[in-house]
PDB file of C-alpha atoms in Angstrom:
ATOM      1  CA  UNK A   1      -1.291  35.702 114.471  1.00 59.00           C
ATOM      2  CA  UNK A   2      -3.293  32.619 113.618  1.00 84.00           C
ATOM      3  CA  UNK A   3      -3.657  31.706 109.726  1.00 84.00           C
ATOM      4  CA  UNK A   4      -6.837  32.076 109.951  1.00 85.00           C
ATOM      5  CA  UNK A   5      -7.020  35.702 111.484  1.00 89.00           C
ATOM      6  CA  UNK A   6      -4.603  37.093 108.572  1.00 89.00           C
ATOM      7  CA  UNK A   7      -6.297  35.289 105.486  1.00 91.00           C
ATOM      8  CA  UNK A   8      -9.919  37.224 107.155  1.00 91.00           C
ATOM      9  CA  UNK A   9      -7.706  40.966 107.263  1.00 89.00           C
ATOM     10  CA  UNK A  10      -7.327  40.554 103.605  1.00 90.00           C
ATOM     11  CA  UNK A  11     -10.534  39.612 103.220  1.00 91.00           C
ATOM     12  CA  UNK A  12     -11.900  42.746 105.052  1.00 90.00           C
ATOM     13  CA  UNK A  13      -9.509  44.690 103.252  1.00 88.00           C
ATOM     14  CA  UNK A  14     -11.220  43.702 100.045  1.00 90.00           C
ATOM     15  CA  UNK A  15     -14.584  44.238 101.604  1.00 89.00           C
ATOM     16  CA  UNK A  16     -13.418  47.739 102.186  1.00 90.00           C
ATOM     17  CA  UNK A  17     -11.761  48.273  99.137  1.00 87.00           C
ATOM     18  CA  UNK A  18     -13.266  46.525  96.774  1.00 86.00           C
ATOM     19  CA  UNK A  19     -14.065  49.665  94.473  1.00 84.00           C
ATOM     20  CA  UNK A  20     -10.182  50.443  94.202  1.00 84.00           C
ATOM     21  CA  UNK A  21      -9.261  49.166  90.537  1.00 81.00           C
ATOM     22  CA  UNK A  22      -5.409  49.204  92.348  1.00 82.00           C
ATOM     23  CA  UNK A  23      -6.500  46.660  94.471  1.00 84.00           C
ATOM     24  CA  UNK A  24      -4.358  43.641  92.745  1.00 86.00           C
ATOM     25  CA  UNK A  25      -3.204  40.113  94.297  1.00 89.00           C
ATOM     26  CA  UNK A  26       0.010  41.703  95.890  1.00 89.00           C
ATOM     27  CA  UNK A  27      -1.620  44.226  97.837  1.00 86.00           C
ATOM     28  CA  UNK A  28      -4.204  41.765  99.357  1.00 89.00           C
ATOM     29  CA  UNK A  29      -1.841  39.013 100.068  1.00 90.00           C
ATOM     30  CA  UNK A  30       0.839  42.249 101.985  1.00 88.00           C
ATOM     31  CA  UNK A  31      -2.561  42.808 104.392  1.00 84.00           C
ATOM     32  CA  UNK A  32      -2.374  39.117 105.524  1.00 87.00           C
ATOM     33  CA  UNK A  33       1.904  38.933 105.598  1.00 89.00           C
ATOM     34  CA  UNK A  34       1.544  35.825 102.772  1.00 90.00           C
ATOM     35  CA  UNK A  35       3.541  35.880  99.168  1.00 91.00           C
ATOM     36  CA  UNK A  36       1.096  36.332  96.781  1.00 92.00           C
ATOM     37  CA  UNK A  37       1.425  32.337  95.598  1.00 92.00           C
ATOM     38  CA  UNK A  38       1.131  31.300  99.380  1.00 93.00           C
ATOM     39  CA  UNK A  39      -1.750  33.404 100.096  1.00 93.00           C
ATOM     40  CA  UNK A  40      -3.585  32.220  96.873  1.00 93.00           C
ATOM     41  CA  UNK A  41      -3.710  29.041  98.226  1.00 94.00           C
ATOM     42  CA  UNK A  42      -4.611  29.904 101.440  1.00 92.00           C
ATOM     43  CA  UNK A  43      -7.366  31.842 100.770  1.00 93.00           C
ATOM     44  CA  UNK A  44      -8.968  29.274  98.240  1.00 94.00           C
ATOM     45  CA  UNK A  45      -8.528  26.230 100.936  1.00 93.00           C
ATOM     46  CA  UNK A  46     -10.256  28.794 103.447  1.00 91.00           C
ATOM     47  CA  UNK A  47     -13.072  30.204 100.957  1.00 92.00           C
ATOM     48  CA  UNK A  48     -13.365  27.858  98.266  1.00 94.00           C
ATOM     49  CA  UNK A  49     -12.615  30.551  95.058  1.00 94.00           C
ATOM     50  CA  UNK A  50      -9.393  32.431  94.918  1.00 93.00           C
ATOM     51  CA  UNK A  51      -9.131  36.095  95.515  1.00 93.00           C
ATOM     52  CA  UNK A  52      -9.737  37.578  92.174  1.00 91.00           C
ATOM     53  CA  UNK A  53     -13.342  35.729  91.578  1.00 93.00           C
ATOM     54  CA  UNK A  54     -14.050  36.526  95.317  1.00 93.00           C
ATOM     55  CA  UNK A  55     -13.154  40.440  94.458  1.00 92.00           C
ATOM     56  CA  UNK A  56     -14.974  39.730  91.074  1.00 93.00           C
ATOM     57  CA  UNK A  57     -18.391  38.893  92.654  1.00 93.00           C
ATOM     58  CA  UNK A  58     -18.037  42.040  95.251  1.00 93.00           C
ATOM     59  CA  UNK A  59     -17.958  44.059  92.305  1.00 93.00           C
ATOM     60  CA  UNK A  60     -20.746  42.512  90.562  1.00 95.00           C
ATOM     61  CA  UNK A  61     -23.309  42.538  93.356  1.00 93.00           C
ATOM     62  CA  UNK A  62     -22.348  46.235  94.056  1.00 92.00           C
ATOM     63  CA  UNK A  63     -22.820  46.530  90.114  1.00 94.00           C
ATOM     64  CA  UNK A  64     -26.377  44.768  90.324  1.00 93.00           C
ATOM     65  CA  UNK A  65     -27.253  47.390  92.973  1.00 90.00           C
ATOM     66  CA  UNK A  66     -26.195  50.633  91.322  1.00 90.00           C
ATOM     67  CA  UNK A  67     -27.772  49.224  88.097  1.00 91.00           C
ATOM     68  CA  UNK A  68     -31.131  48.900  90.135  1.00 88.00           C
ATOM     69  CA  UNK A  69     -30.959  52.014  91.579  1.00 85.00           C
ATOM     70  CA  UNK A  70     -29.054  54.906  90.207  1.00 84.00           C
ATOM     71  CA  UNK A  71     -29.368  56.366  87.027  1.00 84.00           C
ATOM     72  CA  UNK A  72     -25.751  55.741  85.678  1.00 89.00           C
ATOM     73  CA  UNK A  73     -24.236  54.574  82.870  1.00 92.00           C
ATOM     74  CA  UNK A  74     -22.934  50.902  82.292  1.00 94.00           C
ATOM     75  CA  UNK A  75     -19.516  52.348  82.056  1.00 94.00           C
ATOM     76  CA  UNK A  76     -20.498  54.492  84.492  1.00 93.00           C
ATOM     77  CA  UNK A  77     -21.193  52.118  87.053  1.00 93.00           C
ATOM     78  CA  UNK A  78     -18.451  49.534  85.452  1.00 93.00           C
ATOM     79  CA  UNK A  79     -15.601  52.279  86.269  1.00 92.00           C
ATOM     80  CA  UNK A  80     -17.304  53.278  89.891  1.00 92.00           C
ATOM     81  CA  UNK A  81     -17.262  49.445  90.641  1.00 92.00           C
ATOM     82  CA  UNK A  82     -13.388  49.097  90.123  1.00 90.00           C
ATOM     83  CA  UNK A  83     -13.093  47.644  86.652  1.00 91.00           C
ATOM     84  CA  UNK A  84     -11.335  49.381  84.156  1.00 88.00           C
ATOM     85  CA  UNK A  85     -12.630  47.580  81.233  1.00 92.00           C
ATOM     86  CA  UNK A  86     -16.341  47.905  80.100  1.00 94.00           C
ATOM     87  CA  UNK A  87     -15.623  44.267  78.227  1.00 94.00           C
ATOM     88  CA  UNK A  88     -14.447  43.134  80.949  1.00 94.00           C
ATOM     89  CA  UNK A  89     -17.299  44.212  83.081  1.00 96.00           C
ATOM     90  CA  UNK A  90     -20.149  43.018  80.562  1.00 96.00           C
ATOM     91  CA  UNK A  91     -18.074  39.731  79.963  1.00 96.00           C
ATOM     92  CA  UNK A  92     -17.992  38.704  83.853  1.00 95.00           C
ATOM     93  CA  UNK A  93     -21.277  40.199  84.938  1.00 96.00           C
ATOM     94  CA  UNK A  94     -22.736  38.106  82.184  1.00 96.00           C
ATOM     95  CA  UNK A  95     -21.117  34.945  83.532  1.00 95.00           C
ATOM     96  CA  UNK A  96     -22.365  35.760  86.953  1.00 94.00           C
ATOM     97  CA  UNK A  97     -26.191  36.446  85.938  1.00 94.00           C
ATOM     98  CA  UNK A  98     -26.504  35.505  83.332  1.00 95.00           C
ATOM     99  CA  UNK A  99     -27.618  38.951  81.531  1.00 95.00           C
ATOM    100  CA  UNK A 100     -26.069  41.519  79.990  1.00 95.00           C
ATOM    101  CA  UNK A 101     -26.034  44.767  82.216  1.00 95.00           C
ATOM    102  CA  UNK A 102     -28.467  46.498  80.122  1.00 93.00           C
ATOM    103  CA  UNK A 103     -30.428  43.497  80.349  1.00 94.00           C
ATOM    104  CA  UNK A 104     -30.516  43.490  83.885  1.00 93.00           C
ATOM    105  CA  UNK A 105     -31.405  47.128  84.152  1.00 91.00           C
ATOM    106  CA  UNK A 106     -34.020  46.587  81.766  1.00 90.00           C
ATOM    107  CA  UNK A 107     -35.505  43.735  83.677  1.00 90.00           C
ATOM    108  CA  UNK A 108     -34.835  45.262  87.309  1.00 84.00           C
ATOM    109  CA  UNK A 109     -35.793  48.787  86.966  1.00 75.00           C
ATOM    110  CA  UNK A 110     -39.305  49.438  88.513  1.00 63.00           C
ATOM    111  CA  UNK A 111     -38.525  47.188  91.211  1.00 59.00           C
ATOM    112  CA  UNK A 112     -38.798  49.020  94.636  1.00 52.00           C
ATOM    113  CA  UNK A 113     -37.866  52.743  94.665  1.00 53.00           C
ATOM    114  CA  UNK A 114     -37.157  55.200  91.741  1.00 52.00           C
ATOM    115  CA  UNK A 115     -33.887  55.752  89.967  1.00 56.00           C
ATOM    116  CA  UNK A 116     -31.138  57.666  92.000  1.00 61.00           C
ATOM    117  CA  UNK A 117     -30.047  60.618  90.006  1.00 61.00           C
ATOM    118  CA  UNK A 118     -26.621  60.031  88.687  1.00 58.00           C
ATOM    119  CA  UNK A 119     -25.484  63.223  89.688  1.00 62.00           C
ATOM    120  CA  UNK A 120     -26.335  61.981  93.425  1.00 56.00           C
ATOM    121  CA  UNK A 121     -25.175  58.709  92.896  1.00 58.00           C
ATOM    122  CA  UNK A 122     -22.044  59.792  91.296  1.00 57.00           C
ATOM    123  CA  UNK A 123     -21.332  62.312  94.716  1.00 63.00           C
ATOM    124  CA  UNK A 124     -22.143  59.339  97.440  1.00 59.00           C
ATOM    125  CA  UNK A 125     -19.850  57.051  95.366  1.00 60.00           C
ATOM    126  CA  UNK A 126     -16.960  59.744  95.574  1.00 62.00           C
ATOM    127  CA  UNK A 127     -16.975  59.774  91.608  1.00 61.00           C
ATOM    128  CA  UNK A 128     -14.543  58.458  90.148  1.00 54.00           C
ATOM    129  CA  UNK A 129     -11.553  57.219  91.916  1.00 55.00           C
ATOM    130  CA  UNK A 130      -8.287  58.924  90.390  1.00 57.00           C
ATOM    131  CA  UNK A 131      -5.841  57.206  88.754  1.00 54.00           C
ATOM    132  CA  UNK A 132      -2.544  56.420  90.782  1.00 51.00           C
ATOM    133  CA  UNK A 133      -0.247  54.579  88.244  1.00 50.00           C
ATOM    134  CA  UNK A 134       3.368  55.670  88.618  1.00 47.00           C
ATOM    135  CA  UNK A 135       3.620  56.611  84.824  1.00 47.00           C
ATOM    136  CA  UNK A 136       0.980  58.958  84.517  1.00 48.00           C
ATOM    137  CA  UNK A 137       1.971  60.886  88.107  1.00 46.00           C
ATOM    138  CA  UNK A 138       5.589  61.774  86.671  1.00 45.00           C
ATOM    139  CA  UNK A 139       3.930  62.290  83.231  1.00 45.00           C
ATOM    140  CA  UNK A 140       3.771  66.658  83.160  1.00 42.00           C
ATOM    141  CA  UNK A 141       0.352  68.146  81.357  1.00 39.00           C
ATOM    142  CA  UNK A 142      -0.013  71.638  80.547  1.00 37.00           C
ATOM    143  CA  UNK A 143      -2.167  72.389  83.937  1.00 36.00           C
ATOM    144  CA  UNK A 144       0.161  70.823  86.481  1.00 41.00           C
ATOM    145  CA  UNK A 145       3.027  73.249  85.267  1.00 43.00           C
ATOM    146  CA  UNK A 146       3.321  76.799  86.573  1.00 42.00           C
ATOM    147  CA  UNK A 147       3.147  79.593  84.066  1.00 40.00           C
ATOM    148  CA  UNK A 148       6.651  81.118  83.702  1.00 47.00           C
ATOM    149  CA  UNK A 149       5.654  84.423  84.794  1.00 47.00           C
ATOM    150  CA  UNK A 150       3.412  85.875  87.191  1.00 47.00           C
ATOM    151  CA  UNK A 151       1.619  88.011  84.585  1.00 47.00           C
ATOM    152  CA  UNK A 152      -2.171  88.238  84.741  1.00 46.00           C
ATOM    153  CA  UNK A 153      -3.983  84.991  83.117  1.00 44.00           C
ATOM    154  CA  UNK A 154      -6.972  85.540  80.816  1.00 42.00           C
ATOM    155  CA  UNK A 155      -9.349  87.342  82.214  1.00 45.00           C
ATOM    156  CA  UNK A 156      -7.119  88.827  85.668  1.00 48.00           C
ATOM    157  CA  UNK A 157      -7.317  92.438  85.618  1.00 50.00           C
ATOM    158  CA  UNK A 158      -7.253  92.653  81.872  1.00 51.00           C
ATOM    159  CA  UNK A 159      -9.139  95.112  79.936  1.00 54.00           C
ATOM    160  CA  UNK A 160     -11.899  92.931  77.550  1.00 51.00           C
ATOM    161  CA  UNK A 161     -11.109  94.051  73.935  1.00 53.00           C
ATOM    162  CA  UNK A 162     -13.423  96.081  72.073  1.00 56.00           C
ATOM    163  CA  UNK A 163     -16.332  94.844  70.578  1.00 53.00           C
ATOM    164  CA  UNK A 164     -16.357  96.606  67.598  1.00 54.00           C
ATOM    165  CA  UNK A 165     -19.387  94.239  65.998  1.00 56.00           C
ATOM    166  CA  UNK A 166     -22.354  96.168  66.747  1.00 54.00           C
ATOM    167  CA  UNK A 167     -20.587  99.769  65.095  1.00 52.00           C
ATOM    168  CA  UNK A 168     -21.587 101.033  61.627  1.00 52.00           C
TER     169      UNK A 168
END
C-alpha cells in the first residue's frame, strides 16, 4: 500500500472517531502500519499540522456546531466532543476562535434554527461515551458484584412495613 493511501486510513479513522477521547497518537498511527514517531512526520509533510491539532480542530468545529444548536452544557458538549478536560476545551477552542465557548454561544445563538433540546441532542450523540481505561474495568463497585445470596432485594416479594404514622 502506497504512503499515501495509509497516512489517508488514519485520517478517516479520525474523521470517524474523532469523538472517542481513547483516540491517542498510537492508535492512529496502528490504522496506517507507521510507529507513532514515523507517522507523525508523515502525516505533517502530507497535511501540514500533526495529528493531534488536526484531531483538535475536528473537535472544535463539531464543538462550534453543538454550541449553535443544542441546548447542552459547555462541559456537556466539551465531554460529547472527546475532551476530557473542560480547561482544556475552553483553552483550545479559545485559541481556535478566538472566544470563549460561552462567548460563542452567546454570539451564535439565534442564528438559523432553534436550540436542540439536550435531552435529544444528548440521545443522537449516543451520550456519553463510557470510559474504557484498564484501571477502572478491573476496579469492583458495589453494583457490578452479585449479592451473596439469592434472597429477595428491596422491594421483591417483601411485605412493606407498617405505617404506623397516621394511628392515634
Amino acid at each position: 500500500m502506497d504512503k499515501v493511501r495509509q497516512i489517508r486510513l488514519a485520517k478517516d479513522a479520525m474523521d470517524r472517531d474523532w469523538a472517542d477521547p481513547e483516540l491517542d497518537l498510537g492508535a492512529v498511527a496502528a490504522h496506517a502500519g507507521y510507529s507513532r514517531y514515523h507517522f507523525l512526520r508523515a502525516f505533517k509533510e502530507a497535511y501540514g499540522e500533526t495529528p493531534g491539532q488536526y484531531l483538535t480542530h475536528r473537535r472544535i468545529e463539531r464543538a462550534e456546531e453543538m454550541l449553535r444548536a443544542a441546548d447542552l452544557s459547555v462541559t456537556e458538549i466539551c465531554h460529547l466532543v472527546g475532551f476530557s478536560s473542560l480547561g482544556t476545551f475552553s483553552a483550545r477552542f479559545k485559541t481556535r476562535t478566538g472566544l470563549t465557548p460561552s462567548e460563542y454561544r452567546s454570539k451564535n445563538v439565534g442564528r438559523g434554527a432553534a436550540l436542540i433540546p439536550g435531552c435529544y441532542a444528548m440521545l443522537w450523540a449516543g451520550g456519553f461515551p463510557p470510559r474504557r481505561t484498564a484501571r477502572k474495568a478491573a476496579k469492583r463497585t458495589a453494583t457490578s458484584e452479585k449479592r451473596p445470596h439469592p434472597a429477595a432485594a428491596y422491594g421483591d416479594k417483601e411485605q412493606p412495613p407498617d405505617d404506623r404514622r397516621a394511628e392515634p
